[in-house]
mmCIF file of C-alpha atoms and ligand atoms in Angstrom:
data_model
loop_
_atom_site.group_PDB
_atom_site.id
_atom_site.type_symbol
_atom_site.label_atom_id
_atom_site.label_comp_id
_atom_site.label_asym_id
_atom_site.label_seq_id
_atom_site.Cartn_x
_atom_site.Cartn_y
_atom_site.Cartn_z
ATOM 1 C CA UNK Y 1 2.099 -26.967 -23.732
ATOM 2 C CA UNK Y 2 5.379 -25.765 -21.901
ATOM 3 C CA UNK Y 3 7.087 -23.426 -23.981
ATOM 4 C CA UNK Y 4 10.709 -22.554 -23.662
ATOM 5 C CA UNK Y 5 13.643 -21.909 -25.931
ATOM 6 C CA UNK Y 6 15.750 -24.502 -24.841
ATOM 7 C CA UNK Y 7 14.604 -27.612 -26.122
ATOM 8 C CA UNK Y 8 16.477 -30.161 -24.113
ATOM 9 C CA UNK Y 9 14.691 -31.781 -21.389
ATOM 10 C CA UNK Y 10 16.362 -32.780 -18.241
ATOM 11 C CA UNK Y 11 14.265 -34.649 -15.515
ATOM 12 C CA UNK Y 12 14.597 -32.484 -12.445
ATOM 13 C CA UNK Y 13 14.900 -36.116 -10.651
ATOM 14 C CA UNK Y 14 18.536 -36.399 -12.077
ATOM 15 C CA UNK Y 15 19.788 -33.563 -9.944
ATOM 16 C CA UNK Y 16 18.094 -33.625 -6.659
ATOM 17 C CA UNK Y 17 17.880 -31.113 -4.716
ATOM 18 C CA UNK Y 18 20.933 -29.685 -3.497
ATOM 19 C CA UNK Y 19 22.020 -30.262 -7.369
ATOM 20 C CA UNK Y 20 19.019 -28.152 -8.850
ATOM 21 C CA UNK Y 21 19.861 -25.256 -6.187
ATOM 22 C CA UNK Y 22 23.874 -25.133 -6.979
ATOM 23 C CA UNK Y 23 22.886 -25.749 -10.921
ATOM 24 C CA UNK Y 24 20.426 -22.614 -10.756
ATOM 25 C CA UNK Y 25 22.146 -20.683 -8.768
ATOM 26 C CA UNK Y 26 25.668 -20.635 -10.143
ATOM 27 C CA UNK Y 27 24.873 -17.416 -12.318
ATOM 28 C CA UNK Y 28 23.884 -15.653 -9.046
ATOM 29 C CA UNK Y 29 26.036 -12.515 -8.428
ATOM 30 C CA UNK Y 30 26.653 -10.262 -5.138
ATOM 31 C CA UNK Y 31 27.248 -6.672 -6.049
ATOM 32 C CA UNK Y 32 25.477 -4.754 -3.371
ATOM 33 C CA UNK Y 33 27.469 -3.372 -0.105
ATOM 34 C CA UNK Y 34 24.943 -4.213 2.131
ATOM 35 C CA UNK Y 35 25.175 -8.408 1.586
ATOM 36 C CA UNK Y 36 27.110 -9.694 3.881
ATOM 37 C CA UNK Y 37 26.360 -13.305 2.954
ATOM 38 C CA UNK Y 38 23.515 -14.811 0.616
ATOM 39 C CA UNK Y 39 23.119 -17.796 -0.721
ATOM 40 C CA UNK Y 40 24.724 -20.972 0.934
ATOM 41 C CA UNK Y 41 24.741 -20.819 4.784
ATOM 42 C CA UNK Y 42 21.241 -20.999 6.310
ATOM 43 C CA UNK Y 43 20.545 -17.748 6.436
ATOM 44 C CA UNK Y 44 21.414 -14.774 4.474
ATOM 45 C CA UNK Y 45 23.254 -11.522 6.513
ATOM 46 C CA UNK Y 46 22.207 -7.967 5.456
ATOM 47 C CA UNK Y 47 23.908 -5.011 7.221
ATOM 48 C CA UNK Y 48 21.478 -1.704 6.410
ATOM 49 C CA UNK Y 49 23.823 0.171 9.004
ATOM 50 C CA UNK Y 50 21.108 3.242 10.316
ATOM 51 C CA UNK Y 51 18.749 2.702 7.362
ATOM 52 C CA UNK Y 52 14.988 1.587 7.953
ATOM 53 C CA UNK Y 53 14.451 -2.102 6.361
ATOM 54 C CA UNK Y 54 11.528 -2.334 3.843
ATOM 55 C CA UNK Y 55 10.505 -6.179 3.072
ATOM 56 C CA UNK Y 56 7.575 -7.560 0.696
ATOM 57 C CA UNK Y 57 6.735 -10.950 -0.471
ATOM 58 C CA UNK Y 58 4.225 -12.455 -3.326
ATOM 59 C CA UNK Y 59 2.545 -15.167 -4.022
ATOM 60 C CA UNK Y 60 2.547 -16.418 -7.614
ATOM 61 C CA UNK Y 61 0.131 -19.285 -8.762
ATOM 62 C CA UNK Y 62 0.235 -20.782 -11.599
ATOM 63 C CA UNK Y 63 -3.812 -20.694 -13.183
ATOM 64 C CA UNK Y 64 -4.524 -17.960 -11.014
ATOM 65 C CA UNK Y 65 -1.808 -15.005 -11.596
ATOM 66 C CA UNK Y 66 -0.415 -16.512 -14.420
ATOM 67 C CA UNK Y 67 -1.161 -18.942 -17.636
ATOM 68 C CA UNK Y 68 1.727 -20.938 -18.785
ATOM 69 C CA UNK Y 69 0.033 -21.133 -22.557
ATOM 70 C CA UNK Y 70 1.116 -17.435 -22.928
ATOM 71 C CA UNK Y 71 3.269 -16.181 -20.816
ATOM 72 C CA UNK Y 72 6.590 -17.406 -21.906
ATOM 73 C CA UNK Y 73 8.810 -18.610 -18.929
ATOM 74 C CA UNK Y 74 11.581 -15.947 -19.045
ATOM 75 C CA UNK Y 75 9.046 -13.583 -18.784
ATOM 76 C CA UNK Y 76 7.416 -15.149 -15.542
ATOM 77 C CA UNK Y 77 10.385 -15.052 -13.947
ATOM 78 C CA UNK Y 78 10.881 -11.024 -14.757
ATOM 79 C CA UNK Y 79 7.867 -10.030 -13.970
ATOM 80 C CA UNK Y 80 8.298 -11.957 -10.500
ATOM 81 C CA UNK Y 81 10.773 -9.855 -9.607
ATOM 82 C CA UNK Y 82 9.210 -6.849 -10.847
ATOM 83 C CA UNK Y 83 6.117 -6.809 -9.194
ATOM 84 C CA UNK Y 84 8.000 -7.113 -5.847
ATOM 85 C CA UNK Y 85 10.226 -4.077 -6.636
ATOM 86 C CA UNK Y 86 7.098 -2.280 -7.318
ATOM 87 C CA UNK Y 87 6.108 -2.578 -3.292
ATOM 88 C CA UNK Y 88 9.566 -1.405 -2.225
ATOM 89 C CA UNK Y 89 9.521 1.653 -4.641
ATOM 90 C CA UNK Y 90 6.038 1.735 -3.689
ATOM 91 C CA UNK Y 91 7.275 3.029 0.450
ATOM 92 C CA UNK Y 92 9.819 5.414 -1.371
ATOM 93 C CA UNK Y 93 12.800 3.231 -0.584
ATOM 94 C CA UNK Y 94 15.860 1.476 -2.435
ATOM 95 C CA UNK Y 95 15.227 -2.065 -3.497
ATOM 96 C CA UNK Y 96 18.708 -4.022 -2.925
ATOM 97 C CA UNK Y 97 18.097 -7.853 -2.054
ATOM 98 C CA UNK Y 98 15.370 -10.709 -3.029
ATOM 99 C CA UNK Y 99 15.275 -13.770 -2.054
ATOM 100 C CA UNK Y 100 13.084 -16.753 -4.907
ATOM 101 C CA UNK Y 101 11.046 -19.901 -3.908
ATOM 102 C CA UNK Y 102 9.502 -22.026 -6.426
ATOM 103 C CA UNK Y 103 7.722 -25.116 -6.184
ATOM 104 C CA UNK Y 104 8.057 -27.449 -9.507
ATOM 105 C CA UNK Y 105 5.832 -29.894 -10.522
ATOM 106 C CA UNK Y 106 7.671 -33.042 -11.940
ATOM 107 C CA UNK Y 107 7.025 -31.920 -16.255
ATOM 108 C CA UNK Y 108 9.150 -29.448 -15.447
ATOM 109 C CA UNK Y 109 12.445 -29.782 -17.129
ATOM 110 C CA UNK Y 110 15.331 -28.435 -15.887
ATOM 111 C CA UNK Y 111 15.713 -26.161 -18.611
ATOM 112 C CA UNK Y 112 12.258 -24.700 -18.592
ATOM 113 C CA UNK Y 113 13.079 -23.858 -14.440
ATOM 114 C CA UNK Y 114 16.731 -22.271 -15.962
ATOM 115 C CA UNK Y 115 14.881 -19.865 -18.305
ATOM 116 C CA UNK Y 116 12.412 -18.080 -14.913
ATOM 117 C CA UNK Y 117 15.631 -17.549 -12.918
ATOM 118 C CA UNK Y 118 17.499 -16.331 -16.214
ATOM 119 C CA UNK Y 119 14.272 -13.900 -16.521
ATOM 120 C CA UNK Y 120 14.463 -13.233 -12.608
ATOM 121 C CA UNK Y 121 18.620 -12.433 -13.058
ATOM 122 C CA UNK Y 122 17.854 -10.165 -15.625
ATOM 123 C CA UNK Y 123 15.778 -8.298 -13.303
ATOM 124 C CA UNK Y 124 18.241 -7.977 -10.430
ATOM 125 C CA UNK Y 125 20.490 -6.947 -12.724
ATOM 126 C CA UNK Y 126 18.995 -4.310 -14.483
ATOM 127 C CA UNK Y 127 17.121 -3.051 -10.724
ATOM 128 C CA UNK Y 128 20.605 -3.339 -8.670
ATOM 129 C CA UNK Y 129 19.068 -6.184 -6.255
ATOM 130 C CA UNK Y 130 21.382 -9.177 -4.987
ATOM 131 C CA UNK Y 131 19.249 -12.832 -4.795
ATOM 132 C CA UNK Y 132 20.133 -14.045 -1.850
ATOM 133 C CA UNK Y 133 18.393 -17.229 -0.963
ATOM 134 C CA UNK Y 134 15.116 -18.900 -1.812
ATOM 135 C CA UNK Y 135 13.350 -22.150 -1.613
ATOM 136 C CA UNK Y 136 13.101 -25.157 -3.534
ATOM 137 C CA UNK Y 137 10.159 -27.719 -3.478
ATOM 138 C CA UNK Y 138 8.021 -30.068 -5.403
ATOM 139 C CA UNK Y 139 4.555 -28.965 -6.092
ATOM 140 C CA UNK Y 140 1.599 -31.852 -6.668
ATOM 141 C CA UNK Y 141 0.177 -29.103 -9.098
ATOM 142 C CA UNK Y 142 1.068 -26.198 -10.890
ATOM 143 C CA UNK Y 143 4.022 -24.210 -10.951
ATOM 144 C CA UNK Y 144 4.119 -22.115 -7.710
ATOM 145 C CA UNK Y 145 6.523 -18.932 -7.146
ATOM 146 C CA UNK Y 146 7.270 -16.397 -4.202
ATOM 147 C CA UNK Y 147 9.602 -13.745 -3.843
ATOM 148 C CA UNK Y 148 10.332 -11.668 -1.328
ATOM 149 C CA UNK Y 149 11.938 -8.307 -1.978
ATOM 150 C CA UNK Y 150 14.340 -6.142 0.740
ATOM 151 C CA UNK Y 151 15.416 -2.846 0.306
ATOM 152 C CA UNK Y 152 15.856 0.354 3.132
ATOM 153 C CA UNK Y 153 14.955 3.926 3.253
ATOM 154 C CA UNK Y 154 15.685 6.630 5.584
ATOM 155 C CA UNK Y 155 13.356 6.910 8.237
ATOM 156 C CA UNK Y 156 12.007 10.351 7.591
ATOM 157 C CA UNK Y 157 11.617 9.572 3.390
ATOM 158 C CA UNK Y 158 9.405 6.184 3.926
ATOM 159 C CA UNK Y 159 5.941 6.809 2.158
ATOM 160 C CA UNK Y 160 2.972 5.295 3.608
ATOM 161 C CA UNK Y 161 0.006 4.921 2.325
ATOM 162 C CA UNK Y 162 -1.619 6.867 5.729
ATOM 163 C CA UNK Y 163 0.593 10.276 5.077
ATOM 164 C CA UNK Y 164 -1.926 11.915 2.612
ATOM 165 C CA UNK Y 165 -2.968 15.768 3.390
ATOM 166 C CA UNK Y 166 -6.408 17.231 2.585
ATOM 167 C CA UNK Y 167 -5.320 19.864 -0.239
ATOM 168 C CA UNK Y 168 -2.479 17.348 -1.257
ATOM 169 C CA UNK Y 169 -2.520 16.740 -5.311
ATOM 170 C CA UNK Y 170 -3.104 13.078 -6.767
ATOM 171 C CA UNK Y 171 0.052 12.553 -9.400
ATOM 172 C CA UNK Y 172 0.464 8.788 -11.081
ATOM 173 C CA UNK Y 173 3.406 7.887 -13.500
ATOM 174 C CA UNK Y 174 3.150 6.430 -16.696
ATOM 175 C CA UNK Y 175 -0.288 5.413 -17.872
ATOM 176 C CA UNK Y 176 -2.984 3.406 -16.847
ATOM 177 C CA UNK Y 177 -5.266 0.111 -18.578
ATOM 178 C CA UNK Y 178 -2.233 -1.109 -20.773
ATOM 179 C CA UNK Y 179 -1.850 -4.556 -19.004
ATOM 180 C CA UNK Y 180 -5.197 -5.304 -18.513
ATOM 181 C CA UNK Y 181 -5.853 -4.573 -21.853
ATOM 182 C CA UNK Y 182 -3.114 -6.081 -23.078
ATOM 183 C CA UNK Y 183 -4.227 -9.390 -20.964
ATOM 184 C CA UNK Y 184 -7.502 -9.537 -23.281
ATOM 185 C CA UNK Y 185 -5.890 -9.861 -26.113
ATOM 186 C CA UNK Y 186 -3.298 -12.504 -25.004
ATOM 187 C CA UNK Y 187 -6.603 -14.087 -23.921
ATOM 188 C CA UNK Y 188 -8.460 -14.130 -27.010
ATOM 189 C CA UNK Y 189 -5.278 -15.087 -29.123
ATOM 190 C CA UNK Y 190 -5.087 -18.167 -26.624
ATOM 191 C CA UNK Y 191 -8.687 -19.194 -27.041
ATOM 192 C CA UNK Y 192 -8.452 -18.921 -31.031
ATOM 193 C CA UNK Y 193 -5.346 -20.868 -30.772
ATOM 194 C CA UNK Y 194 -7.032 -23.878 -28.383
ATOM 195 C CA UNK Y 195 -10.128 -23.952 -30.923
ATOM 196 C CA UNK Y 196 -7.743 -23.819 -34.173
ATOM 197 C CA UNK Y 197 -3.929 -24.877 -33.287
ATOM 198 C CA UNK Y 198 -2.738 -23.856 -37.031
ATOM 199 C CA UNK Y 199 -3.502 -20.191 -36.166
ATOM 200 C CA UNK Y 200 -0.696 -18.111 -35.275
ATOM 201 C CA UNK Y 201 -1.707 -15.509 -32.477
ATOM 202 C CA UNK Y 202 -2.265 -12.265 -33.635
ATOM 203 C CA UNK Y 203 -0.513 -9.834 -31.871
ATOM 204 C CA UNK Y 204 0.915 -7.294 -34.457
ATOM 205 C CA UNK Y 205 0.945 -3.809 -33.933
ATOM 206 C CA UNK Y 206 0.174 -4.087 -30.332
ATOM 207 C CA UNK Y 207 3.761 -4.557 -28.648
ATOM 208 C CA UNK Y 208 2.894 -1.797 -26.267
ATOM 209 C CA UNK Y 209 0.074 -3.198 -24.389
ATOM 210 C CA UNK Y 210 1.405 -6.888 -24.692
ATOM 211 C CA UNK Y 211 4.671 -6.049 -23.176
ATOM 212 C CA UNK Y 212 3.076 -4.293 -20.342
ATOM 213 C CA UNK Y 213 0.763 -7.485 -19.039
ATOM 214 C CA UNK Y 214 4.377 -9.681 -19.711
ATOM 215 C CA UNK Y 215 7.007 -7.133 -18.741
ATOM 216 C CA UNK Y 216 6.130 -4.590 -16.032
ATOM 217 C CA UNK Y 217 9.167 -2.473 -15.062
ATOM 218 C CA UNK Y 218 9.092 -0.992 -11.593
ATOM 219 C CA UNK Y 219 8.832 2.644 -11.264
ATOM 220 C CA UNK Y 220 12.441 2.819 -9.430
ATOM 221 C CA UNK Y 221 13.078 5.992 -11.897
ATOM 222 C CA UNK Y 222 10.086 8.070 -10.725
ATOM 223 C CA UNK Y 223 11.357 7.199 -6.843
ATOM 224 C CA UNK Y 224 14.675 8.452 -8.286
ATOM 225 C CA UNK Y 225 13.270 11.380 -9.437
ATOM 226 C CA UNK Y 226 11.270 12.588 -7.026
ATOM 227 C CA UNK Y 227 14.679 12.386 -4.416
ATOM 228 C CA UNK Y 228 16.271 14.594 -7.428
ATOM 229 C CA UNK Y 229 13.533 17.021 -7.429
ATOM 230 C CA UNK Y 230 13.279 17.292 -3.829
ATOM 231 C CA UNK Y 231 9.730 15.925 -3.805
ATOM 232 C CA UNK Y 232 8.896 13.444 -0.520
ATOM 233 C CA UNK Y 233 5.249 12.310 -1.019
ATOM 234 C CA UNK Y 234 2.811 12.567 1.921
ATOM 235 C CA UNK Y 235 1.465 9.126 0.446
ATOM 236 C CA UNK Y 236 2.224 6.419 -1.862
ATOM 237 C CA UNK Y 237 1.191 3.327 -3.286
ATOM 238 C CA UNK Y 238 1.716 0.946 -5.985
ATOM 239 C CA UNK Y 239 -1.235 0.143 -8.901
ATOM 240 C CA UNK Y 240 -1.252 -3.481 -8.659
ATOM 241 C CA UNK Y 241 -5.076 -3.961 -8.231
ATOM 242 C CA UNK Y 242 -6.263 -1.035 -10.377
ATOM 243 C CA UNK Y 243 -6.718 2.742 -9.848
ATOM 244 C CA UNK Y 244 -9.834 2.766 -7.470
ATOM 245 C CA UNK Y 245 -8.683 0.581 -5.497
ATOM 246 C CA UNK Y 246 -5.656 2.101 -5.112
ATOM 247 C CA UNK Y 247 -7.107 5.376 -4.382
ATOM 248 C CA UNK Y 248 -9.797 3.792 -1.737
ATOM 249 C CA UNK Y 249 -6.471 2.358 0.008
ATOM 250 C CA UNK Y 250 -4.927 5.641 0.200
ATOM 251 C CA UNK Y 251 -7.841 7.619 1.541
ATOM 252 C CA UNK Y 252 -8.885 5.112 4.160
ATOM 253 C CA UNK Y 253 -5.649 4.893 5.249
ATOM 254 C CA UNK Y 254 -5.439 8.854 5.402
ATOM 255 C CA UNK Y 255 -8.910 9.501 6.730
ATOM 256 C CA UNK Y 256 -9.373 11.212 4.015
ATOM 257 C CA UNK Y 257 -11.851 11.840 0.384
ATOM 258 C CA UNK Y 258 -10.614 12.565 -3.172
ATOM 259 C CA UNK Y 259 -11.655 14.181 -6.077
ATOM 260 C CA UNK Y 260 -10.772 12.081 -9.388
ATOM 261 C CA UNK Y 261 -11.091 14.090 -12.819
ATOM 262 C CA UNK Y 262 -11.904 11.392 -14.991
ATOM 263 C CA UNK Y 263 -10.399 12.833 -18.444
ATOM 264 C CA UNK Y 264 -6.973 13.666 -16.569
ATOM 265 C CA UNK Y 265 -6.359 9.905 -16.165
ATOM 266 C CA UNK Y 266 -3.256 8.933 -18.513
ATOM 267 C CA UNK Y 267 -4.111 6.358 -21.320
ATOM 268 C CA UNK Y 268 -1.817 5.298 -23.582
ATOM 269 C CA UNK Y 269 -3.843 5.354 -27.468
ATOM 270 C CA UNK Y 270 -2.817 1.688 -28.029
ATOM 271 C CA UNK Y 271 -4.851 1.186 -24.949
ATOM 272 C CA UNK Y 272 -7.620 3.583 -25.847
ATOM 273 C CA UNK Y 273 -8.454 1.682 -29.248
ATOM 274 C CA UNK Y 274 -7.631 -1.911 -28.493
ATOM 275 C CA UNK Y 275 -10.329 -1.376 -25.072
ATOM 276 C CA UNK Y 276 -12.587 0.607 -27.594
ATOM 277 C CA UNK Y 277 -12.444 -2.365 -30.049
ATOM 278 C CA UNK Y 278 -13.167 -4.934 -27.562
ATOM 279 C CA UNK Y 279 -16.002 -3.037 -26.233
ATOM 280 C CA UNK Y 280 -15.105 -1.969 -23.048
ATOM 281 C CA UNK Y 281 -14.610 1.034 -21.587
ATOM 282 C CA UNK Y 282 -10.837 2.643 -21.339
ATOM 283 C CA UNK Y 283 -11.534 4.390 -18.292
ATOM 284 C CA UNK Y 284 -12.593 0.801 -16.674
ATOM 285 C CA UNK Y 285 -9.489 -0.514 -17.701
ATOM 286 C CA UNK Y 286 -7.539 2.246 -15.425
ATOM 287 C CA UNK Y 287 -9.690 2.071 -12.390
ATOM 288 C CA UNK Y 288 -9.842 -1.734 -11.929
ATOM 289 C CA UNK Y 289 -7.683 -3.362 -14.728
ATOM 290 C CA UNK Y 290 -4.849 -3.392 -12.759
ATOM 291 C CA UNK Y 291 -1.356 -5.231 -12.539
ATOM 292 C CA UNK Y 292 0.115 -1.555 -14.165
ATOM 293 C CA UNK Y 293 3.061 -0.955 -11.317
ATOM 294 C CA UNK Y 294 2.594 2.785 -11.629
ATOM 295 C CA UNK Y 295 3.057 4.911 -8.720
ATOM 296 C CA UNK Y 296 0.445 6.729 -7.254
ATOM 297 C CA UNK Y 297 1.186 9.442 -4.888
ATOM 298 C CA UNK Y 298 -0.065 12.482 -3.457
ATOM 299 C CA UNK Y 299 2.359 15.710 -3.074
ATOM 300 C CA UNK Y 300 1.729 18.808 -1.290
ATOM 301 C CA UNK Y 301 0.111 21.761 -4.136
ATOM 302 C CA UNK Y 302 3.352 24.002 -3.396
ATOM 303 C CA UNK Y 303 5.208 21.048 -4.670
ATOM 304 C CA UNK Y 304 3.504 21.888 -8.125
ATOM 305 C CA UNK Y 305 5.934 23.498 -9.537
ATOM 306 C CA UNK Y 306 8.867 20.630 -9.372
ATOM 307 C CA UNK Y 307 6.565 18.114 -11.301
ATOM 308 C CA UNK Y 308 4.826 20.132 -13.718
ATOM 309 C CA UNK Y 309 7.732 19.801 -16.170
ATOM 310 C CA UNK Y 310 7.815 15.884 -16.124
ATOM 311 C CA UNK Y 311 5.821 14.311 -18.981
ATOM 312 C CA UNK Y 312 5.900 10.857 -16.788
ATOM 313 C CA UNK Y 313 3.595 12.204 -13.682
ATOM 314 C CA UNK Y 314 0.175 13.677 -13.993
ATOM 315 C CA UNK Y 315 -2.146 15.260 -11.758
ATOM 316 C CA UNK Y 316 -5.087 13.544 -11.721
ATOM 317 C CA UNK Y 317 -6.855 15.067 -9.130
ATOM 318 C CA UNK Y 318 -6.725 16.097 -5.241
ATOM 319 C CA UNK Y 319 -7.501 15.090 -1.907
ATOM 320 C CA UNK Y 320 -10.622 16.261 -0.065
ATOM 321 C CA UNK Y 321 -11.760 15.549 3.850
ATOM 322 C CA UNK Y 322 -13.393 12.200 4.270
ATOM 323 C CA UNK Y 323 -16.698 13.471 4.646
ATOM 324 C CA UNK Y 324 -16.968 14.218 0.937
ATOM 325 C CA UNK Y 325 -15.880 10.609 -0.171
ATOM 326 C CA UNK Y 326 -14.244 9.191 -2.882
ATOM 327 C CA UNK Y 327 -15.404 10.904 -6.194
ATOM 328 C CA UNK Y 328 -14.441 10.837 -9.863
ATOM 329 C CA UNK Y 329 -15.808 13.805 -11.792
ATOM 330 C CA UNK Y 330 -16.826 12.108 -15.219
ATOM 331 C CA UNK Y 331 -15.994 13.849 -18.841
ATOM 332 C CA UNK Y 332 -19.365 14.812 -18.946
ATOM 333 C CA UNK Y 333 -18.965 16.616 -14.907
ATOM 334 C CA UNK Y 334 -21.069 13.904 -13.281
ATOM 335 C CA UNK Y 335 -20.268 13.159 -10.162
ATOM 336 C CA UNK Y 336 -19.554 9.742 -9.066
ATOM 337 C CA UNK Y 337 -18.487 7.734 -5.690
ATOM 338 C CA UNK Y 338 -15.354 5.537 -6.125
ATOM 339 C CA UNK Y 339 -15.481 1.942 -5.428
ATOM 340 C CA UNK Y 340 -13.025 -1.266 -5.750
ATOM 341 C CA UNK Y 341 -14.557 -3.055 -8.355
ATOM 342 C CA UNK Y 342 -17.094 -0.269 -9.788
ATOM 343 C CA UNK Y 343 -16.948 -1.938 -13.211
ATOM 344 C CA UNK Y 344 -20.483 -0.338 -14.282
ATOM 345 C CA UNK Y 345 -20.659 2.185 -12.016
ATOM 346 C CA UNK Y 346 -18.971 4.698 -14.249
ATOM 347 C CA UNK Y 347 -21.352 4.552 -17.650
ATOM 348 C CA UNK Y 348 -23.092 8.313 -18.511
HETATM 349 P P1 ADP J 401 17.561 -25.082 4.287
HETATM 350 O O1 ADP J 401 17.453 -26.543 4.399
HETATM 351 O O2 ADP J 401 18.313 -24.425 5.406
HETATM 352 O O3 ADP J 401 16.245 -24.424 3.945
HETATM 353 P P2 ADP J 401 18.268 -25.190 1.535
HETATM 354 O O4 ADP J 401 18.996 -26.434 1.220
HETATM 355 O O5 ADP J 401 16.822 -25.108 1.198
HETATM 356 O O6 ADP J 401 18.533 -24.831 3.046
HETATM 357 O O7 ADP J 401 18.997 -23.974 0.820
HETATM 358 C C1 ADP J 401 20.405 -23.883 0.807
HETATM 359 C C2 ADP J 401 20.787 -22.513 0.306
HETATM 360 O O8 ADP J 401 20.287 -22.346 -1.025
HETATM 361 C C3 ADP J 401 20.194 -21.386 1.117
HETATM 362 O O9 ADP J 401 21.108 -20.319 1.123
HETATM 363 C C4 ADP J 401 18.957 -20.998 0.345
HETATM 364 O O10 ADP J 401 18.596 -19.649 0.547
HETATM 365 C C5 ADP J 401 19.415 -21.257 -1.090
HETATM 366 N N1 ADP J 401 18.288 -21.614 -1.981
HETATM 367 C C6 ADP J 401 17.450 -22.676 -1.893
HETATM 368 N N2 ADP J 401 16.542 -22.681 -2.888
HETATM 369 C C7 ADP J 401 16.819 -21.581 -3.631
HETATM 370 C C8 ADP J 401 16.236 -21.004 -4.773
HETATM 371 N N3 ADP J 401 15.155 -21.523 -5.386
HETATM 372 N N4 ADP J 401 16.765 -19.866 -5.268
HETATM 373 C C9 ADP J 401 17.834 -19.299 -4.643
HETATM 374 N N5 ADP J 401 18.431 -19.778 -3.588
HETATM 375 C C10 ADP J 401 17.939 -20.915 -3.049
HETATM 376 MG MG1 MG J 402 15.156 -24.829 2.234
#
């Protein structure tokens, strides 16, 4: 149940190799100054001059981050991308290279491998980034996809997750719960559609949430903005795995505790009432839905001032000493601890 636009099917066996690599790679483009050389020698050459080098890689598997019977191939190959950028952006840095490995299992047509890197051009496109290399290999099973993202920073601007100060505030762009939410209801539309073929999933009305789980964009703008504004954060992080978890990783890294206000946490109201209609709490769906690629960061209080005007960052709380924990102060101003996957801890 491949589904792509193209609808030719060319047997990757026809090409080889060598023949897939030139045929996928031919759109490939090198716009940024510090490529020296990328695809086509055996290695690539970067020059970051007296910049820092940041470099991430994922792991994509298909069945366990991804389900070909909804996520449409283009999209895959986007999101790829995206979710690397994210842990670049993530240190405060400048994303500018990645290189893309994918291993194919033999139903996959040529054209259904053309329409991931189209998706993963689009990103470097739109992000500034140069692909620069890769692997290519069979698979026995399952589509299988890495990417590993380069970018640079100056030394004294990098983010870590360690850097966070006891009075420091808790900010996070965007909102929270949309992809995981959005993720239940590409799963139930799937299972209707395996039990009764003839019905057309029903997503209508819920764009929002949908594109979030397919399409994640990385937060380069909020990195941008906080250079503009003059803002370094004492800590950062990317919300791949879910708000708690994100928070515990900050604050062990720091040595330090948190306070969490539980009804300053951004939801979007798509998310809200599609969680609310499938019975689950929307503040779950924040603190361990995950795969959101919002920034969360902690700023010094006097940088107040500089973010209070932007509707895309919210305070959601501060950071304590470690001896008081992790905490989330409920809507009703209980008092709870924090944990990874705390997916009843939070009921009144
Ligand atoms: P090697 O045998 O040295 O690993 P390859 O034949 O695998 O070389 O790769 C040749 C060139 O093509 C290299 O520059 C490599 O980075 C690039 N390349 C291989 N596979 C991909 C891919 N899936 N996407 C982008 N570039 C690729
Ligand atoms: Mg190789």
């Amino acid at each position: 149940m491949l589904e792509f636009d193209n609808t030719e099917r060319t047997n990757l066996g026809e090409l080889g190799e060598f023949g897939l690599i030139s045929y996928l790679t031919k759109a490939v483009e090198i716009n940024e100054p510090s490529t020296l050389k990328g695809i086509g020698d055996d290695a690539a050459v970067l020059d970051f001059s007296n910049k820092k080098t940041l470099i991430s890689t994922d792991l994509l598997l298909e069945g366990i981050h991804f389900d070909l019977r909804y996520v449409p191939l283009k999209h895959l190959g986007y999101k790829a991308v995206q979710v690397n950028l994210s842990d670049i952006y993530a240190m405060n840095g400048t994303a500018s290279q990645i290189t893309f490995s994918i291993g194919l299992s033999s139903k996959f047509p040529l054209e259904a491998v053309e329409e991931i890197y189209q998706g993963a051009l689009i990103a470097c496109k739109k992000y500034n980034v140069d692909l620069i290399g890769g692997d290519t290999s069979a698979s026995v099973q399952g589509l299988v996809i890495s990417v590993t993202s380069i970018g640079f920073a100056d030394e004294d601007q990098i983010a870590y997750r360690s850097g966070a100060q006891e009075g420091d505030l808790l900010c996070v762009s965007g909102d929270l719960g949309a992809a995981y939410v959005g993720l239940q209801l590409l799963e139930r539309e799937k299972n209707i559609f395996l039990e009764n073929p003839n019905i057309q999933p029903d997503l209508e009305g819920k764009d929002y949430i949908v594109e979030r789980q397919l399409k994640p964009e990385a937060r380069r703008d909020i990195v941008e903005l906080l250079a503009k504004i003059g803002i370094k954060p004492n800590a950062m992080i990317d919300v791949s795995d879910g708000l708690a978890s994100e928070i515990i990783h900050i604050c062990e890294a720091s040595d330090k505790g948190c306070k969490l206000y539980e009804d300053k946490i951004p939801l979007d109201s798509m998310t809200y009432e599609t969680a609310r209609e499938f019975g689950i709490d929307p503040t779950v769906c924040a603190l361990n839905g995950g795969e959101d690629y919002e920034l969360l960061f902690t700023i010094p209080q006097a940088d107040y001032d500089k973010i209070k005007g932007s509707m895309d960052i919210t305070v959601i709380g501060h950071i304590t000493q470690a001896s008081e924990g992790c905490q989330m102060i409920s809507k009703s101003g209980k008092v709870y601890p924090i944990t990874a996957q705390g997916w009843n801890a939070f009921k009144d």
